[in-house]
PDB file of C-alpha atoms in Angstrom:
ATOM      1  CA  MET I 234     -18.502  22.725 -15.327  1.00 34.00           C
ATOM      2  CA  LEU I 235     -15.367  20.659 -14.796  1.00 38.00           C
ATOM      3  CA  GLY I 236     -13.317  18.651 -17.250  1.00 43.00           C
ATOM      4  CA  LEU I 237     -11.547  15.365 -16.510  1.00 42.00           C
ATOM      5  CA  PHE I 238      -8.028  14.877 -17.829  1.00 43.00           C
ATOM      6  CA  ALA I 239      -6.015  11.662 -17.499  1.00 43.00           C
ATOM      7  CA  GLY I 240      -2.267  11.461 -17.160  1.00 44.00           C
ATOM      8  CA  TRP I 241       0.688   9.588 -15.764  1.00 42.00           C
ATOM      9  CA  ASN I 242       2.749  10.891 -12.901  1.00 44.00           C
ATOM     10  CA  ALA I 243       5.627   9.498 -10.855  1.00 44.00           C
ATOM     11  CA  GLY I 244       3.230   7.722  -8.496  1.00 47.00           C
ATOM     12  CA  GLY I 245       1.118   6.045 -11.175  1.00 46.00           C
ATOM     13  CA  HIS I 246      -2.007   6.809 -13.133  1.00 45.00           C
ATOM     14  CA  SER I 247      -4.223   9.569 -11.819  1.00 45.00           C
ATOM     15  CA  TYR I 248      -6.754  12.065 -13.070  1.00 48.00           C
ATOM     16  CA  GLU I 249      -6.953  15.775 -12.583  1.00 51.00           C
ATOM     17  CA  VAL I 250     -10.274  17.585 -12.509  1.00 52.00           C
ATOM     18  CA  VAL I 251      -9.894  21.118 -13.870  1.00 52.00           C
ATOM     19  CA  PRO I 252     -12.215  23.978 -14.831  1.00 53.00           C
ATOM     20  CA  ASP I 253     -13.462  23.991 -18.409  1.00 56.00           C
ATOM     21  CA  GLY I 254     -12.946  27.738 -18.596  1.00 60.00           C
ATOM     22  CA  ALA I 255     -15.980  28.745 -16.558  1.00 58.00           C
ATOM     23  CA  GLY I 256     -15.339  26.663 -13.412  1.00 59.00           C
ATOM     24  CA  ALA I 257     -13.859  27.901 -10.178  1.00 62.00           C
ATOM     25  CA  ALA I 258     -12.248  24.814  -8.620  1.00 69.00           C
ATOM     26  CA  GLN I 259      -9.613  22.222  -9.392  1.00 79.00           C
ATOM     27  CA  GLY I 260      -9.461  18.744  -7.929  1.00 84.00           C
ATOM     28  CA  TYR I 261      -7.711  15.393  -7.945  1.00 90.00           C
ATOM     29  CA  PHE I 262      -9.294  12.022  -8.731  1.00 89.00           C
ATOM     30  CA  LEU I 263      -7.494   8.773  -7.857  1.00 92.00           C
ATOM     31  CA  PRO I 264      -8.807   5.731  -9.781  1.00 90.00           C
ATOM     32  CA  TRP I 265      -8.349   2.020  -9.137  1.00 89.00           C
ATOM     33  CA  LYS I 266      -7.410  -1.028 -11.122  1.00 90.00           C
ATOM     34  CA  GLU I 267      -7.882  -4.674 -10.219  1.00 91.00           C
ATOM     35  CA  ASP I 268      -4.781  -6.228  -8.647  1.00 92.00           C
ATOM     36  CA  SER I 269      -2.898  -2.945  -8.681  1.00 90.00           C
ATOM     37  CA  GLY I 270      -2.229   0.170  -6.658  1.00 91.00           C
ATOM     38  CA  TYR I 271      -2.188   3.843  -7.557  1.00 92.00           C
ATOM     39  CA  SER I 272      -0.850   6.802  -5.644  1.00 94.00           C
ATOM     40  CA  THR I 273      -0.412  10.517  -6.127  1.00 93.00           C
ATOM     41  CA  VAL I 274       0.601  13.571  -4.140  1.00 95.00           C
ATOM     42  CA  LEU I 275      -2.043  16.176  -3.346  1.00 95.00           C
ATOM     43  CA  GLY I 276      -0.397  19.554  -3.426  1.00 90.00           C
ATOM     44  CA  GLY I 277      -1.543  23.132  -3.526  1.00 85.00           C
ATOM     45  CA  GLN I 278      -2.809  23.072  -7.115  1.00 81.00           C
ATOM     46  CA  ALA I 279      -6.329  21.929  -6.213  1.00 85.00           C
ATOM     47  CA  GLN I 280      -9.047  22.430  -3.616  1.00 87.00           C
ATOM     48  CA  PHE I 281     -10.615  18.953  -3.437  1.00 90.00           C
ATOM     49  CA  PHE I 282      -9.844  15.259  -3.852  1.00 93.00           C
ATOM     50  CA  MET I 283     -12.021  12.270  -4.803  1.00 92.00           C
ATOM     51  CA  ASN I 284     -11.069   8.611  -4.642  1.00 94.00           C
ATOM     52  CA  ALA I 285     -12.857   6.024  -6.786  1.00 92.00           C
ATOM     53  CA  MET I 286     -15.648   4.188  -4.952  1.00 92.00           C
ATOM     54  CA  MET I 287     -14.294   1.291  -2.917  1.00 95.00           C
ATOM     55  CA  ASP I 288     -16.017  -2.101  -2.756  1.00 93.00           C
ATOM     56  CA  GLY I 289     -13.017  -4.238  -1.871  1.00 93.00           C
ATOM     57  CA  CYS I 290     -10.026  -1.893  -2.010  1.00 95.00           C
ATOM     58  CA  SER I 291      -8.001  -0.158   0.680  1.00 97.00           C
ATOM     59  CA  PHE I 292      -6.866   3.455   0.947  1.00 97.00           C
ATOM     60  CA  GLY I 293      -3.999   5.129   2.747  1.00 97.00           C
ATOM     61  CA  CYS I 294      -2.666   8.641   3.214  1.00 98.00           C
ATOM     62  CA  VAL I 295       0.285  10.313   4.881  1.00 97.00           C
ATOM     63  CA  ALA I 296       1.185  13.973   5.370  1.00 96.00           C
ATOM     64  CA  GLY I 297       4.098  15.256   3.335  1.00 95.00           C
ATOM     65  CA  PRO I 298       6.166  18.420   3.115  1.00 95.00           C
ATOM     66  CA  ASN I 299       4.653  21.839   2.413  1.00 93.00           C
ATOM     67  CA  ASN I 300       1.092  20.783   3.348  1.00 93.00           C
ATOM     68  CA  SER I 301       1.053  18.040   0.704  1.00 95.00           C
ATOM     69  CA  VAL I 302      -0.526  14.609   1.248  1.00 97.00           C
ATOM     70  CA  ARG I 303       0.439  11.342  -0.434  1.00 96.00           C
ATOM     71  CA  VAL I 304      -2.610   9.141  -1.103  1.00 97.00           C
ATOM     72  CA  ALA I 305      -2.890   5.537  -2.342  1.00 96.00           C
ATOM     73  CA  HIS I 306      -5.678   3.271  -3.564  1.00 95.00           C
ATOM     74  CA  HIS I 307      -4.736  -0.436  -3.445  1.00 95.00           C
ATOM     75  CA  ASN I 308      -6.594  -3.434  -4.852  1.00 94.00           C
ATOM     76  CA  ILE I 309      -4.689  -6.679  -4.379  1.00 93.00           C
ATOM     77  CA  GLN I 310      -6.412  -9.919  -5.393  1.00 94.00           C
ATOM     78  CA  GLY I 311      -6.121 -13.123  -3.388  1.00 91.00           C
ATOM     79  CA  ALA I 312      -6.038 -16.709  -4.574  1.00 91.00           C
ATOM     80  CA  ASP I 313      -9.841 -16.904  -4.158  1.00 91.00           C
ATOM     81  CA  GLY I 314     -10.399 -14.138  -6.745  1.00 88.00           C
ATOM     82  CA  GLY I 315     -11.504 -11.584  -4.163  1.00 89.00           C
ATOM     83  CA  SER I 316      -9.526  -8.731  -2.703  1.00 92.00           C
ATOM     84  CA  ASP I 317      -6.946  -9.673  -0.051  1.00 93.00           C
ATOM     85  CA  HIS I 318      -7.390  -7.540   3.068  1.00 94.00           C
ATOM     86  CA  GLN I 319      -4.132  -8.695   4.686  1.00 93.00           C
ATOM     87  CA  ALA I 320      -2.046  -8.077   1.547  1.00 94.00           C
ATOM     88  CA  MET I 321      -3.438  -4.559   1.117  1.00 93.00           C
ATOM     89  CA  THR I 322      -2.889  -3.775   4.800  1.00 94.00           C
ATOM     90  CA  GLY I 323       0.697  -4.965   4.395  1.00 94.00           C
ATOM     91  CA  THR I 324       1.462  -2.872   1.319  1.00 94.00           C
ATOM     92  CA  LEU I 325      -0.045   0.285   2.798  1.00 95.00           C
ATOM     93  CA  SER I 326       2.076  -0.221   5.913  1.00 95.00           C
ATOM     94  CA  ALA I 327       5.228  -1.026   3.912  1.00 95.00           C
ATOM     95  CA  PHE I 328       4.885   2.213   1.939  1.00 94.00           C
ATOM     96  CA  GLY I 329       4.394   4.289   5.100  1.00 96.00           C
ATOM     97  CA  TYR I 330       0.708   5.164   4.842  1.00 96.00           C
ATOM     98  CA  GLN I 331      -0.092   6.035   8.463  1.00 95.00           C
ATOM     99  CA  HIS I 332      -3.797   6.771   8.044  1.00 97.00           C
ATOM    100  CA  THR I 333      -5.870   4.057   6.404  1.00 97.00           C
ATOM    101  CA  PHE I 334      -9.377   3.075   5.404  1.00 97.00           C
ATOM    102  CA  LYS I 335      -9.171  -0.642   4.760  1.00 96.00           C
ATOM    103  CA  ARG I 336     -11.480  -3.118   3.083  1.00 95.00           C
ATOM    104  CA  ASN I 337     -12.707  -4.614   6.352  1.00 94.00           C
ATOM    105  CA  ASP I 338     -13.566  -1.137   7.688  1.00 95.00           C
ATOM    106  CA  TYR I 339     -16.567  -1.067   5.338  1.00 95.00           C
ATOM    107  CA  ARG I 340     -16.895  -4.321   3.362  1.00 93.00           C
ATOM    108  CA  THR I 341     -18.247  -6.347   6.296  1.00 91.00           C
ATOM    109  CA  LEU I 342     -21.300  -4.074   6.551  1.00 91.00           C
ATOM    110  CA  GLY I 343     -24.637  -4.963   4.953  1.00 88.00           C
ATOM    111  CA  ASN I 344     -24.023  -8.719   4.822  1.00 88.00           C
ATOM    112  CA  GLY I 345     -20.643  -8.224   3.157  1.00 87.00           C
ATOM    113  CA  GLN I 346     -21.875  -5.698   0.605  1.00 87.00           C
ATOM    114  CA  GLY I 347     -20.645  -2.487   2.230  1.00 93.00           C
ATOM    115  CA  PHE I 348     -18.666   0.053   0.261  1.00 93.00           C
ATOM    116  CA  GLY I 349     -16.645   3.169   0.952  1.00 94.00           C
ATOM    117  CA  PHE I 350     -15.793   6.636  -0.256  1.00 94.00           C
ATOM    118  CA  VAL I 351     -12.785   8.819   0.466  1.00 96.00           C
ATOM    119  CA  THR I 352     -12.817  12.540  -0.205  1.00 93.00           C
ATOM    120  CA  GLY I 353     -10.653  15.462   0.711  1.00 93.00           C
ATOM    121  CA  VAL I 354     -10.777  19.211   0.840  1.00 90.00           C
ATOM    122  CA  ARG I 355      -8.056  21.791   1.326  1.00 91.00           C
ATOM    123  CA  VAL I 356      -8.935  24.204   4.129  1.00 89.00           C
ATOM    124  CA  GLY I 357      -6.623  27.113   4.857  1.00 89.00           C
ATOM    125  CA  GLY I 358      -3.903  25.426   2.797  1.00 91.00           C
ATOM    126  CA  THR I 359      -4.121  22.130   4.740  1.00 94.00           C
ATOM    127  CA  TRP I 360      -5.645  18.926   3.368  1.00 95.00           C
ATOM    128  CA  ARG I 361      -8.399  17.176   5.319  1.00 94.00           C
ATOM    129  CA  ILE I 362      -9.156  13.624   4.209  1.00 96.00           C
ATOM    130  CA  TYR I 363     -12.423  11.860   5.176  1.00 94.00           C
ATOM    131  CA  ALA I 364     -13.580   8.236   4.847  1.00 95.00           C
ATOM    132  CA  GLN I 365     -17.233   7.162   4.737  1.00 93.00           C
ATOM    133  CA  ALA I 366     -18.585   3.618   5.096  1.00 93.00           C
ATOM    134  CA  VAL I 367     -21.949   2.905   3.444  1.00 92.00           C
ATOM    135  CA  TYR I 368     -24.265  -0.105   3.101  1.00 91.00           C
ATOM    136  CA  PHE I 369     -27.763  -0.924   1.875  1.00 86.00           C
ATOM    137  CA  ALA I 370     -30.545  -1.847   4.300  1.00 85.00           C
ATOM    138  CA  GLN I 371     -34.275  -2.074   3.643  1.00 84.00           C
ATOM    139  CA  GLY I 372     -33.728  -0.828   0.098  1.00 83.00           C
ATOM    140  CA  ARG I 373     -31.951   2.346   1.188  1.00 85.00           C
ATOM    141  CA  GLU I 374     -28.377   3.487   1.319  1.00 85.00           C
ATOM    142  CA  ARG I 375     -27.202   3.943   4.912  1.00 88.00           C
ATOM    143  CA  ILE I 376     -24.111   5.756   6.186  1.00 89.00           C
ATOM    144  CA  ALA I 377     -22.468   3.580   8.826  1.00 92.00           C
ATOM    145  CA  SER I 378     -19.609   5.942   9.664  1.00 92.00           C
ATOM    146  CA  CYS I 379     -17.739   9.007   8.559  1.00 92.00           C
ATOM    147  CA  ARG I 380     -14.322   9.748  10.015  1.00 94.00           C
ATOM    148  CA  ARG I 381     -11.443  12.059   9.406  1.00 95.00           C
ATOM    149  CA  LEU I 382      -8.280  10.239   8.342  1.00 97.00           C
ATOM    150  CA  LEU I 383      -6.005  13.282   8.241  1.00 96.00           C
TER     151      LEU I 383
END
């Protein structure tokens, strides 16, 4: 059983998943907020990472010192009320996120209803970050792609 604890850190709002006393793993959870961006640094305190489901957002990550990884979840709204792919691509680039999973990598699937997931796991002290694009077809969820970002 894991507990979910919220908190603020230097990079913004994030959540930490920790054992409730009987659990054996710790993890990070990075949320999202409309027209905002969150980031955090994944260090050696946890074994896994989960990003909030993406249905219009963009994600970026970059390796840091001591096997850490900086991750970001951006949701920037455009004048039309939807998320702005170009603006999110620009902010991820401006902040140095070298490995990205952007809105148009998944959103264009399933007649514009695709969505994405980003997860990570620490293997041998090194973070591995994966992105998965998903869509619905014939009433079923379909995995369009799964790729390693870092």
